[in-house]
Tab-separated table of C-alpha atoms and ligand atoms in Angstrom:
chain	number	residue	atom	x	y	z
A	24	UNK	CA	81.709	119.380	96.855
A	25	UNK	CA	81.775	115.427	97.040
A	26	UNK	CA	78.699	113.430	95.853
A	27	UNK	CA	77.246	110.161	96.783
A	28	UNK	CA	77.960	109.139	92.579
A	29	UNK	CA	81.246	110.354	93.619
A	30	UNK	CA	81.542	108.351	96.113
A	31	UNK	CA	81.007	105.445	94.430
A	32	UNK	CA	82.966	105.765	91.646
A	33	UNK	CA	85.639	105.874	93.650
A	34	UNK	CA	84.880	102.665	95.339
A	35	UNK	CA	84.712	100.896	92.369
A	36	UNK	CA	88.216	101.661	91.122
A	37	UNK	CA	89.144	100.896	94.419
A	38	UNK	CA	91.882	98.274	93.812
A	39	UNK	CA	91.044	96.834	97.837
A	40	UNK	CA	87.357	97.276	97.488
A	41	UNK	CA	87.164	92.941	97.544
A	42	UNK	CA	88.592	92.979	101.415
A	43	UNK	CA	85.250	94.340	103.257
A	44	UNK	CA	83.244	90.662	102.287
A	45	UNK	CA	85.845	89.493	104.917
A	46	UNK	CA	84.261	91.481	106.952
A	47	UNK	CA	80.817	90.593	109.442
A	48	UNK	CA	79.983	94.238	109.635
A	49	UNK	CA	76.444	94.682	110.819
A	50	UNK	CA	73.349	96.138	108.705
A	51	UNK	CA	72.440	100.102	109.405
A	52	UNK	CA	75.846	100.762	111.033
A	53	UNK	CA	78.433	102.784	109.837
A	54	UNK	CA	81.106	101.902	111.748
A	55	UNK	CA	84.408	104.319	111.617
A	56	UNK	CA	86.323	103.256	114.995
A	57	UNK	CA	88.402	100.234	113.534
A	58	UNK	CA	91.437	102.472	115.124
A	59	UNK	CA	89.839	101.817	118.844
A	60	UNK	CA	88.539	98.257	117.892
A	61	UNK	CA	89.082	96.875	114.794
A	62	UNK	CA	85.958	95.597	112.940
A	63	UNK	CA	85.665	91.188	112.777
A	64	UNK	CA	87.029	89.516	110.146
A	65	UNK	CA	84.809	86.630	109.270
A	66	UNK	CA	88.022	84.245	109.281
A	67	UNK	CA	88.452	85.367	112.988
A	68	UNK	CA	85.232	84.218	113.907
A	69	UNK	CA	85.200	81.210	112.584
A	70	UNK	CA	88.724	80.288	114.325
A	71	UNK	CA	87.079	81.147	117.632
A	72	UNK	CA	84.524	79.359	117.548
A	73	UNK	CA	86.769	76.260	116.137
A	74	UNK	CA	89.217	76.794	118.426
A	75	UNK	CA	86.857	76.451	121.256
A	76	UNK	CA	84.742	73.396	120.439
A	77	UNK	CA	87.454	70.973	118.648
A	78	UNK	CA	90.511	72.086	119.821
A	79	UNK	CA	89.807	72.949	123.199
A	80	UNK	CA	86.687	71.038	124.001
A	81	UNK	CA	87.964	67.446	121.931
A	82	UNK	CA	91.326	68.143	122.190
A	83	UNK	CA	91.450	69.334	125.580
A	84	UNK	CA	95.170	69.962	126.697
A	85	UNK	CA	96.574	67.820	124.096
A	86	UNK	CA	96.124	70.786	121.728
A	87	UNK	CA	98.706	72.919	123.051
A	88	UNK	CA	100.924	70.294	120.892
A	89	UNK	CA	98.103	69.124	118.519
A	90	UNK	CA	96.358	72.142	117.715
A	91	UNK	CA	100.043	74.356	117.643
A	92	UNK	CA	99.140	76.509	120.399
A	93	UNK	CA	102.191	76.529	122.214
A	94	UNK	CA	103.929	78.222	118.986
A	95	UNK	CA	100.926	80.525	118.367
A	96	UNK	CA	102.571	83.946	119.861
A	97	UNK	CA	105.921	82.949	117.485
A	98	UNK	CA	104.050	81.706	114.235
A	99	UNK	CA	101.448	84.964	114.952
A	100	UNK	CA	104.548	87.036	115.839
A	101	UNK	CA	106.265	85.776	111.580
A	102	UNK	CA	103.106	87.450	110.057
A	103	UNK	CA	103.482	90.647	112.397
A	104	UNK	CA	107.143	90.935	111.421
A	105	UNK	CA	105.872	90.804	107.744
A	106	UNK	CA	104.027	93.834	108.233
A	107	UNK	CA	106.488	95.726	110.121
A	108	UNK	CA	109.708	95.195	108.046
A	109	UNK	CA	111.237	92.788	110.758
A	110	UNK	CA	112.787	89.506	110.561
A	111	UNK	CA	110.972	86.510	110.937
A	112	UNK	CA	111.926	85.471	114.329
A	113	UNK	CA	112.042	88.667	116.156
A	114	UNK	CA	108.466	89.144	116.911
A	115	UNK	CA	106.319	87.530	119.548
A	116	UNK	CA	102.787	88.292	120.391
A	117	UNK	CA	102.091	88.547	124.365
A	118	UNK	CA	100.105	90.423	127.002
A	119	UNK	CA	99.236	94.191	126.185
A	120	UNK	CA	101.260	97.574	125.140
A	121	UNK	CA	101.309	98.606	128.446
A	122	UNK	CA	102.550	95.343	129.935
A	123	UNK	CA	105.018	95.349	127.069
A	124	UNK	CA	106.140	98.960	127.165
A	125	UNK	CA	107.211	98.340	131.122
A	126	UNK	CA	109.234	95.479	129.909
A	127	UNK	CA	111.044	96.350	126.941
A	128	UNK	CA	111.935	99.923	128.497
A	129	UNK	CA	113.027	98.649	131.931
A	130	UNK	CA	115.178	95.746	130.033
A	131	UNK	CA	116.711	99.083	127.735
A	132	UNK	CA	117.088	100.944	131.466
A	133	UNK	CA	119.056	98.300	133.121
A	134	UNK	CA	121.387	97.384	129.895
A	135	UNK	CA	121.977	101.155	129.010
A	136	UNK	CA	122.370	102.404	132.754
A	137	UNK	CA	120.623	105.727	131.168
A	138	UNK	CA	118.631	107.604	134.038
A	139	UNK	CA	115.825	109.600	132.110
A	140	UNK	CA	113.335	107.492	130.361
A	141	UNK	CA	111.523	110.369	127.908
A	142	UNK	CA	108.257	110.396	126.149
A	143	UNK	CA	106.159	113.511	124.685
A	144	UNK	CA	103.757	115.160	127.063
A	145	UNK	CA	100.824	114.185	124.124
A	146	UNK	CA	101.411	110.563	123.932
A	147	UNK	CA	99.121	108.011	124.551
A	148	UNK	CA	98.084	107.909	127.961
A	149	UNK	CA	99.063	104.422	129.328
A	150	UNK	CA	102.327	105.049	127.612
A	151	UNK	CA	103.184	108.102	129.624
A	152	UNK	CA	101.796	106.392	133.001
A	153	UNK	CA	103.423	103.146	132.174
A	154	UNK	CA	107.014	105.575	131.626
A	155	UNK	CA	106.273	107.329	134.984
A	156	UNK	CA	106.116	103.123	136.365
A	157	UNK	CA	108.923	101.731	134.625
A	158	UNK	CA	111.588	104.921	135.471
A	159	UNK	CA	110.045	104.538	139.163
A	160	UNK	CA	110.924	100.580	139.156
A	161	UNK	CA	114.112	101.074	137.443
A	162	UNK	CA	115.372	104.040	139.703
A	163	UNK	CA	115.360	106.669	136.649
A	164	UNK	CA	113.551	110.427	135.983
A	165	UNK	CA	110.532	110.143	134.166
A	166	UNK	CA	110.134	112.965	131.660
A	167	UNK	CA	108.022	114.537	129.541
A	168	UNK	CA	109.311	115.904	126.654
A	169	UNK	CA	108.129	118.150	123.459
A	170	UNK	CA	107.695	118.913	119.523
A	171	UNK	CA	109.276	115.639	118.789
A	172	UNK	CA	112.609	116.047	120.933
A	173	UNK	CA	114.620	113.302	120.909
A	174	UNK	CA	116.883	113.239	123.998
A	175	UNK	CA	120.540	112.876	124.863
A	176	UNK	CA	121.591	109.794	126.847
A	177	UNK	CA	118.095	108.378	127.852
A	178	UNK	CA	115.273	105.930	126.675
A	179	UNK	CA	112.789	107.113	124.293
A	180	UNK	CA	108.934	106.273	123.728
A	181	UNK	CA	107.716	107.410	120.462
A	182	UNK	CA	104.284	106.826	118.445
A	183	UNK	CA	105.129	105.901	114.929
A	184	UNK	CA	101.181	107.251	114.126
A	185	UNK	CA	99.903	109.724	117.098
A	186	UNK	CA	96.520	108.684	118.260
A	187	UNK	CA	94.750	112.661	117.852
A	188	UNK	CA	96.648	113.678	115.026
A	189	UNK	CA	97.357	110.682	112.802
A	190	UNK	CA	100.336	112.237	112.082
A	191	UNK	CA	102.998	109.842	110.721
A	192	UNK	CA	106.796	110.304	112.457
A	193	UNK	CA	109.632	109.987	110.130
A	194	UNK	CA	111.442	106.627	111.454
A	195	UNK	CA	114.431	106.782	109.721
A	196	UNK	CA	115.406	110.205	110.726
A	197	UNK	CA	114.068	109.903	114.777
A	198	UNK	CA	116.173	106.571	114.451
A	199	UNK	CA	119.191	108.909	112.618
A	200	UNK	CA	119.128	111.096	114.796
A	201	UNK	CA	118.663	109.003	118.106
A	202	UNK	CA	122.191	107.420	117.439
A	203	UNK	CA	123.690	110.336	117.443
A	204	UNK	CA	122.671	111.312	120.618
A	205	UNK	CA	122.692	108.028	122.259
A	206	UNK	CA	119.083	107.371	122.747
A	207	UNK	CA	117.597	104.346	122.880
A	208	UNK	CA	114.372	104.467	120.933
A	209	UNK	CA	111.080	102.140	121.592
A	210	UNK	CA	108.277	102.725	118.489
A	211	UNK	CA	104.848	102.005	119.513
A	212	UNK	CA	103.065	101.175	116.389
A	213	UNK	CA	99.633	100.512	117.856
A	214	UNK	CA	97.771	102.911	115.513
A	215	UNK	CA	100.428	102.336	112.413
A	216	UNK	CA	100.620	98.015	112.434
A	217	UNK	CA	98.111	96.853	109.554
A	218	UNK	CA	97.305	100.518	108.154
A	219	UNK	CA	100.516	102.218	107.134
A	220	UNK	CA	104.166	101.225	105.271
A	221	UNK	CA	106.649	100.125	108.280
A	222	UNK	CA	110.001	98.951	107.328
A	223	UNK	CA	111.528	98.825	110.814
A	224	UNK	CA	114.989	97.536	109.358
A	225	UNK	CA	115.374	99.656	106.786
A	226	UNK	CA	114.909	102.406	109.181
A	227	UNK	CA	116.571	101.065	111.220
A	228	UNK	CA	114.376	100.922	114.044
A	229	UNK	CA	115.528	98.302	116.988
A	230	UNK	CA	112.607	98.145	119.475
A	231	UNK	CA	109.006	98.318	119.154
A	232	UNK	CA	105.701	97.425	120.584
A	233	UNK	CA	102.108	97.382	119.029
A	234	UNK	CA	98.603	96.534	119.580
A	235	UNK	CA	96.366	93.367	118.428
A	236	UNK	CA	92.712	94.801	118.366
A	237	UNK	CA	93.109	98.423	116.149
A	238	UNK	CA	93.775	98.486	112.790
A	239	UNK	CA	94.954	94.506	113.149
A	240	UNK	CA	91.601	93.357	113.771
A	241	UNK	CA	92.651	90.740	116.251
A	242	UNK	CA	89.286	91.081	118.536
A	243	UNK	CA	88.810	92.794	122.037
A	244	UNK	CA	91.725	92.536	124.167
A	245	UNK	CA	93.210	91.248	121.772
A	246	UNK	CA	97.011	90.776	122.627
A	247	UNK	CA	99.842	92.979	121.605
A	248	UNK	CA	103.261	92.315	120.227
A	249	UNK	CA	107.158	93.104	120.682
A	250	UNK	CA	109.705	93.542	118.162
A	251	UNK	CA	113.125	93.059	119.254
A	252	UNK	CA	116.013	93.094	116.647
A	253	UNK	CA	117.887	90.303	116.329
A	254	UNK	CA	121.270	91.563	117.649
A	255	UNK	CA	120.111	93.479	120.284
A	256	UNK	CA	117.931	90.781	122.589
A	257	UNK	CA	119.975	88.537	123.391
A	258	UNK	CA	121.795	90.715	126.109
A	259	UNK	CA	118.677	92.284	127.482
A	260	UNK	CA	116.373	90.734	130.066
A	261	UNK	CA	113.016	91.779	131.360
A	262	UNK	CA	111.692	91.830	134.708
A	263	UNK	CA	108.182	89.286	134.472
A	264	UNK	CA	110.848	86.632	133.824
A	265	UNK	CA	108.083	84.224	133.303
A	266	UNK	CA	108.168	80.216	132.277
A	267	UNK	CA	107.042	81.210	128.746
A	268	UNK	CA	110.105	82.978	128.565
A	269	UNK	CA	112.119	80.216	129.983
A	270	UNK	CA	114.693	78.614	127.209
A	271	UNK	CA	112.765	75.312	128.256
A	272	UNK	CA	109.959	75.826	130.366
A	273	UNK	CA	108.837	71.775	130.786
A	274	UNK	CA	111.959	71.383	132.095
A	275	UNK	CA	110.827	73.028	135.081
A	276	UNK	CA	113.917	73.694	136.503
A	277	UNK	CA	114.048	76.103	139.471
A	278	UNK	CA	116.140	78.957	138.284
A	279	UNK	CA	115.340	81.075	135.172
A	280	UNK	CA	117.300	80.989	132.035
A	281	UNK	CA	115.872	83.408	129.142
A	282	UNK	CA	114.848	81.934	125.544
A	283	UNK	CA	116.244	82.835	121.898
A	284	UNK	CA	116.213	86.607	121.162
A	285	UNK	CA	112.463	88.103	121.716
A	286	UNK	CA	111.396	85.054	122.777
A	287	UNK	CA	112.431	86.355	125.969
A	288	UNK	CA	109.926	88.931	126.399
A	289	UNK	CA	107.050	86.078	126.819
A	290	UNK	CA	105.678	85.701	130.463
A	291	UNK	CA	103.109	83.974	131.019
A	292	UNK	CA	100.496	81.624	129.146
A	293	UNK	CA	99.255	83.132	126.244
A	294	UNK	CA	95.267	83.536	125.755
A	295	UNK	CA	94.812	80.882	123.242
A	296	UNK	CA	91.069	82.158	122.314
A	297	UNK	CA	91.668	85.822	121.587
A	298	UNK	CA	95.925	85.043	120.340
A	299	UNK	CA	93.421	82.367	117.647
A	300	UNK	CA	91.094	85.265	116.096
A	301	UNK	CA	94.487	87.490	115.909
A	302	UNK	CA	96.461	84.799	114.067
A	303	UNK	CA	93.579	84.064	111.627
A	304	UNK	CA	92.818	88.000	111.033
A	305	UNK	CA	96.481	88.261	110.163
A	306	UNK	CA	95.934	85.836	107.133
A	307	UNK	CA	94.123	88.843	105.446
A	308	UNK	CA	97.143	91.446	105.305
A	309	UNK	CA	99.279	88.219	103.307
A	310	UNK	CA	99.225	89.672	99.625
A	311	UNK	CA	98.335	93.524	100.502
A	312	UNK	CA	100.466	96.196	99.657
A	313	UNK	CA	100.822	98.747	102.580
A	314	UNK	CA	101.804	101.575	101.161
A	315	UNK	CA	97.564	101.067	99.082
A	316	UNK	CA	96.221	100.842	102.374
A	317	UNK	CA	98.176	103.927	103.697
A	318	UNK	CA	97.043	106.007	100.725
A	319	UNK	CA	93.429	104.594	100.680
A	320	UNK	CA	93.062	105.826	104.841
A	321	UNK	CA	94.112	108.766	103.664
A	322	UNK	CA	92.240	109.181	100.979
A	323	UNK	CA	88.871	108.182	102.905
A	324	UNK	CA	89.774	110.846	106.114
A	325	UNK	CA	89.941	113.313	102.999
A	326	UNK	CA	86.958	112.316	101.421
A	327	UNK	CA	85.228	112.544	104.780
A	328	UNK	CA	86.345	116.134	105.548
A	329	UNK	CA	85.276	117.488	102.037
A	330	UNK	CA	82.379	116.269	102.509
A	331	UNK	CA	81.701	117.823	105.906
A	332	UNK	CA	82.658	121.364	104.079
A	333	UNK	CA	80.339	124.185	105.428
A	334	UNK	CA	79.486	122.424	108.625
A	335	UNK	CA	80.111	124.067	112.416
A	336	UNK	CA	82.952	121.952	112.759
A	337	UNK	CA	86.786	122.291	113.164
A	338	UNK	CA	89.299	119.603	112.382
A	339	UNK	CA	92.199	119.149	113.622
A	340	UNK	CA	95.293	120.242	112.102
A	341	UNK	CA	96.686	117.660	109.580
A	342	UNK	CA	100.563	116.779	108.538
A	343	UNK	CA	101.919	115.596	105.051
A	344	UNK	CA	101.638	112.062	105.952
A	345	UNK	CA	98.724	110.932	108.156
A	346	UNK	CA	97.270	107.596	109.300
A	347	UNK	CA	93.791	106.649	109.757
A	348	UNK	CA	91.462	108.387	111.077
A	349	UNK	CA	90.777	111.979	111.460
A	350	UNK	CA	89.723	114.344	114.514
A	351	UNK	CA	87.148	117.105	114.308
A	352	UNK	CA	85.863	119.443	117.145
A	353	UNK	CA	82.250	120.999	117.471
A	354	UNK	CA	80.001	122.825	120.238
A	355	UNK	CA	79.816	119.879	122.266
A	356	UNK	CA	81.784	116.677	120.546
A	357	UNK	CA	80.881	114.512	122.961
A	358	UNK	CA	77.232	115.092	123.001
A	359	UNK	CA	76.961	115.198	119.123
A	360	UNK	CA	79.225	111.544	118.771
A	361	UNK	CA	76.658	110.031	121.271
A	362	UNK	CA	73.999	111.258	119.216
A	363	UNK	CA	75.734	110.111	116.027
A	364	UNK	CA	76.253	107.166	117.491
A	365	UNK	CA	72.607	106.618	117.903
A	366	UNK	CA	71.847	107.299	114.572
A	367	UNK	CA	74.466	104.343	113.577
A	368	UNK	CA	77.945	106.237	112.371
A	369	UNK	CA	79.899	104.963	115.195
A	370	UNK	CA	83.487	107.319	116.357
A	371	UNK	CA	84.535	107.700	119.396
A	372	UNK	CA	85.478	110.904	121.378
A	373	UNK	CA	88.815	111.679	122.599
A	374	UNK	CA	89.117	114.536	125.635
A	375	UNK	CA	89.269	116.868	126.041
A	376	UNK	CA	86.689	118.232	123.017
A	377	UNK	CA	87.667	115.588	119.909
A	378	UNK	CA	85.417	113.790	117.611
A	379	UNK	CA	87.875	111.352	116.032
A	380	UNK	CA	86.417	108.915	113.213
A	381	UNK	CA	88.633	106.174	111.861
A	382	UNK	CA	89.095	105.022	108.270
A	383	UNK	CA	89.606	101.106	107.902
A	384	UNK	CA	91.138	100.508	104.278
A	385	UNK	CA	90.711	97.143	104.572
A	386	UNK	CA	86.535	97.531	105.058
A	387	UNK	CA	85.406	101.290	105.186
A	388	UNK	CA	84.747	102.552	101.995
A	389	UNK	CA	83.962	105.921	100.575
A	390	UNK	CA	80.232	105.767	100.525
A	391	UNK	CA	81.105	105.108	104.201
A	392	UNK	CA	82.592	108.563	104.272
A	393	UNK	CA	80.370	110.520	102.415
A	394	UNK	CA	76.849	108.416	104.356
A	395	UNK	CA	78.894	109.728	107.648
A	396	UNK	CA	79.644	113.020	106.934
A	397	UNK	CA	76.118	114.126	105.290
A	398	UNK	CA	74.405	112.196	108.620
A	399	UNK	CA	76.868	114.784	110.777
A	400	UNK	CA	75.947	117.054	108.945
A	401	UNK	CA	72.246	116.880	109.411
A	402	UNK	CA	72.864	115.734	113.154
A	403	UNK	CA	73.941	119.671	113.377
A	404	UNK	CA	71.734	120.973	111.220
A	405	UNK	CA	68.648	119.347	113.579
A	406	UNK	CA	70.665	120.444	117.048
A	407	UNK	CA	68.916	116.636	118.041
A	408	UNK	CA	72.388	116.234	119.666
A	409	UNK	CA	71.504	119.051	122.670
A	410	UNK	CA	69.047	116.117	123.659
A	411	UNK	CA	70.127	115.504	127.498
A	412	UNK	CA	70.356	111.861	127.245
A	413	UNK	CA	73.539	112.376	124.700
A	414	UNK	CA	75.810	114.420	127.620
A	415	UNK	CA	75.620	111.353	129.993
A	416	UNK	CA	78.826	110.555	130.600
A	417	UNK	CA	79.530	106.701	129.827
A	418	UNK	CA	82.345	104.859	130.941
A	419	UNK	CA	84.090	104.282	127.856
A	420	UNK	CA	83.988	106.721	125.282
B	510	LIG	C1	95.774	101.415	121.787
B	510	LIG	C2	97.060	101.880	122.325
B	510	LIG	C3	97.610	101.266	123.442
B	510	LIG	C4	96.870	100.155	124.122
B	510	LIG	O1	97.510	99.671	125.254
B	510	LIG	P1	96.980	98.357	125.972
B	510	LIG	O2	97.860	98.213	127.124
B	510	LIG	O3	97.120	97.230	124.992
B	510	LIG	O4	95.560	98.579	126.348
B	510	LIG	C5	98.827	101.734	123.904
B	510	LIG	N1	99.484	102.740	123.280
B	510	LIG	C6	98.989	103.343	122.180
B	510	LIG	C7	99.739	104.429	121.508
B	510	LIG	C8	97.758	102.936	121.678
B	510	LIG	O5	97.250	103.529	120.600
C-alpha cells in the first residue's frame, strides 16, 4: 500500500522536483493529460504574449528579420534534434503529424517506387487514415499490419511510444531489422519527444515525425516537427512544394527549387504565435537528462496503479519499458473520467472503454498520483459517476 507520507518522500528526493515552478498549473486541479496537451510553461506564456505586443504589434513585418522569425522552425527544429539524437540541421518544425506524415511517406513512396505503405491496425488514428491518403495519392496498397511486423519491400509507420499502451518499441532492432528487409521506416515520436531517451542516430533511425503540444509543451495546436537524416533528404521531394521550402523563396522565381536537406519539407508560413510558445518551452528540456524523465513517468504511472490497488478497475497490460501515462478500464470509463474530471483530476478517455491518465515528469509529481488515485478511488466507492450528466457524450474526449 502507498501513503500520502510516501508520496512525499518520494518527491523530495526527486532529483526534477524544481521543474513544476515552470509550470502555471492552476489551483484544485490535478491535471494528468500532459500526453493529450501538455501543461504551460510559464516561459511560454510570457513569449506569447511578447511576441504579440512588441514584436508583432511594434515591429510589425519587420520582425520576421528583427525578431528571427523567419529562422524560428530551423533554430526550434536544433533544440528538437537535441532531444531526439539528431543532428543539428536536420530538424524543422512545420504544420501537424498528419500533414507531415503525408509528406515524408509520399516523398519515401515516390523515391523507393515501393507499392505497400504499412502501418499496425492499432496505431494512432490520423496515422492510419493519413496512410490510407498518402498510398491513395501515391498509387500504392494501404495496409494494415500486426504484432509489430515489419514488412518486406514497403514503407513503414511506426509509434516509437503507442498512445494506449505506452509501450516503448525497440528502435534499433525495428531499424535492424527494416534494412534487412528493405523497408523504409518513418518513427512517429509524438508521445516519446520530451518524455523518453531517443537517440535516432545511434539507432539508426532515418525518418521521423513528432508532435509540438504533448509531452513538449508547445501549446494547443501547437506545430509538429520532421526529422530527416542528413544523407537521405537531399534526393527526396514532397508534394506541398511550398515557398518556405523554396532554396530562396524572396527570390520569387516561378518554378520551384527545394532547400538544404529537411529544409525541404517546409510549406507554407509558419504560425509565428504558437511556433514562439514551442521554441521558448523547449528552453526547459536544455540541461535534463532523458533517460530521469523516462524513469520518473514510469515511476509516477506505477505509483498511481499501486495506489489504485483493490479498486473495480482493470489496467491495461504493461511492457518492460513504458512511456507516460497509463490506461485503466472500469464499468463505464467514460462516465467515471467525466465525473473525475469534475472533481478536478483531469484524464482523458480513449474508445472504446479506456481511462488513460498521463504522467508529466517535468510537473506531475507523486502526491499527484497518489491525490488521483485515492479521489478514483472514492469516485467508485460513491457510484456519483452513474450521475446522467457524466454519459453525455462531448465532442472531445
Ligand atoms: C498526437 C498524435 C498525433 C497528432 O497529429 P496532428 O496531426 O498533429 O493532430 C499524430 N500521431 C500520433 C501517434 C499522436 O500521438
Amino acid at each position: 500500500m502507498t501513503s500520502l507520507d510516501e508520496a512525499r518522500a518520494r518527491d523530495a528526493s526527486d532529483p526534477l522536483r524544481h521543474l513544476r515552478g515552470e509550470f502555471d498549473l492552476p489551483e484544485g486541479v490535478i491535471y494528468l493529460d500532459g500526453n493529450s496537451l501538455g501543461a504551460p510553461p510559464r516561459r511560454a506564456l510570457d513569449r506569447i504574449a511578447e511576441t504579440a505586443r512588441v514584436e508583432w504589434r511594434r515591429g510589425l513585418v519587420r520582425s520576421w528579420n528583427e525578431a528571427g522569425w523567419i529562422d524560428l522552425p530551423m533554430s526550434a527544429g536544433v533544440k528538437i534534434s537535441r532531444l531526439i539524437g539528431a543532428r543539428a540541421d536536420e530538424t524543422i518544425v512545420c504544420d501537424s503529424v498528419s500533414v507531415n506524415l503525408f509528406k515524408l511517406a509520399t516523398a519515401l513512396l515516390e523515391r523507393s517506387g515501393y507499392d505497400a505503405l504499412c502501418i499496425d491496425a492499432t496505431e494512432f488514428p490520423t496515422d492510419q487514415y493519413v496512410a490510407e491518403g498518402a498510398a491513395r495519392f501515391s498509387g500504392a496498397t494501404p495496409k494494415r499490419i500486426e504484432n509489430g511486423e515489419i514488412p518486406e519491400n514497403a514503407v513503414l509507420i511506426k509509434s516509437l511510444v503507442h498512445y494506449k499502451t505506452a509501450g516503448i518499441a525497440d528502435m534499433a532492432a525495428s531499424e535492424r531489422e527494416a534494412r534487412r528487409k528493405n523497408c523504409l521506416l518513418i518513427w512517429d515520436l509524438s508521445h516519446a519527444t520530451g518524455l523518453v531517451e531517443i537517440d535516432a542516430k545511434r539507432d539508426g533511425a532515418r525518418f521521423a515525425v513528432g508532435c509540438g503540444y504533448k509531452f513538449l509543451n508547445g501549446g494547443p495546436g501547437a506545430p509538429a516537427f520532421v526529422y530527416v537524416a542528413r544523407e537521405e533528404a537531399q534526393s527526396l521531394n514532397q508534394p506541398v512544394s511550398g515557398w518556405m521550402g523554396h532554396a530562396a523563396p524572396f527570390e520569387f522565381s516561378s518554378y520551384y527549387a527545394p532547400a538544404q536537406g529537411v529544409y525541404r519539407f517546409a510549406s507554407g508560413t509558419p504560425p509565428i504565435l504558437s511556433l514562439a510558445a514551442l521554441d521558448a518551452a523547449l528552453d526547459l528540456f536544455e540541461d535534463i537528462d532523458m533517460r530521469l524523465m523516462e524513469e520518473k513517468a514510469r515511476a509516477l504511472g506505477d505509483f498511481f496503479l499501486e495506489s489504485l490497488d483493490g479498486a473495480p478497475l482493470t489496467a491495461l497490460a504493461s511492457t518492460p519499458r513504458r512511456g507516460g501515462h497509463v490506461c485503466v478500464r472500469g464499468e463505464d470509463s467514460y462516465a467515471i473520467m467525466q465525473a473525475l474530471i469534475a472533481k478536478g483530476v483531469i484524464g482523458d478517455f480513449r474508445a472504446p472503454d479506456l481511462m488513460r491518465f498521463g504522467f508529466s515528469p517535468l510537473y506531475n509529481t507523486f502526491e499527484d498520483a497518489f491525490r488521483a488515485a485515492d479521489m478514483l478511488k472514492r469516485l467508485l466507492a460513491s457510484g456519483d459517476w452513474r450521475a446522467a450528466q457524466f454519459r453525455e457524450r462531448r465532442k472531445v474526449t
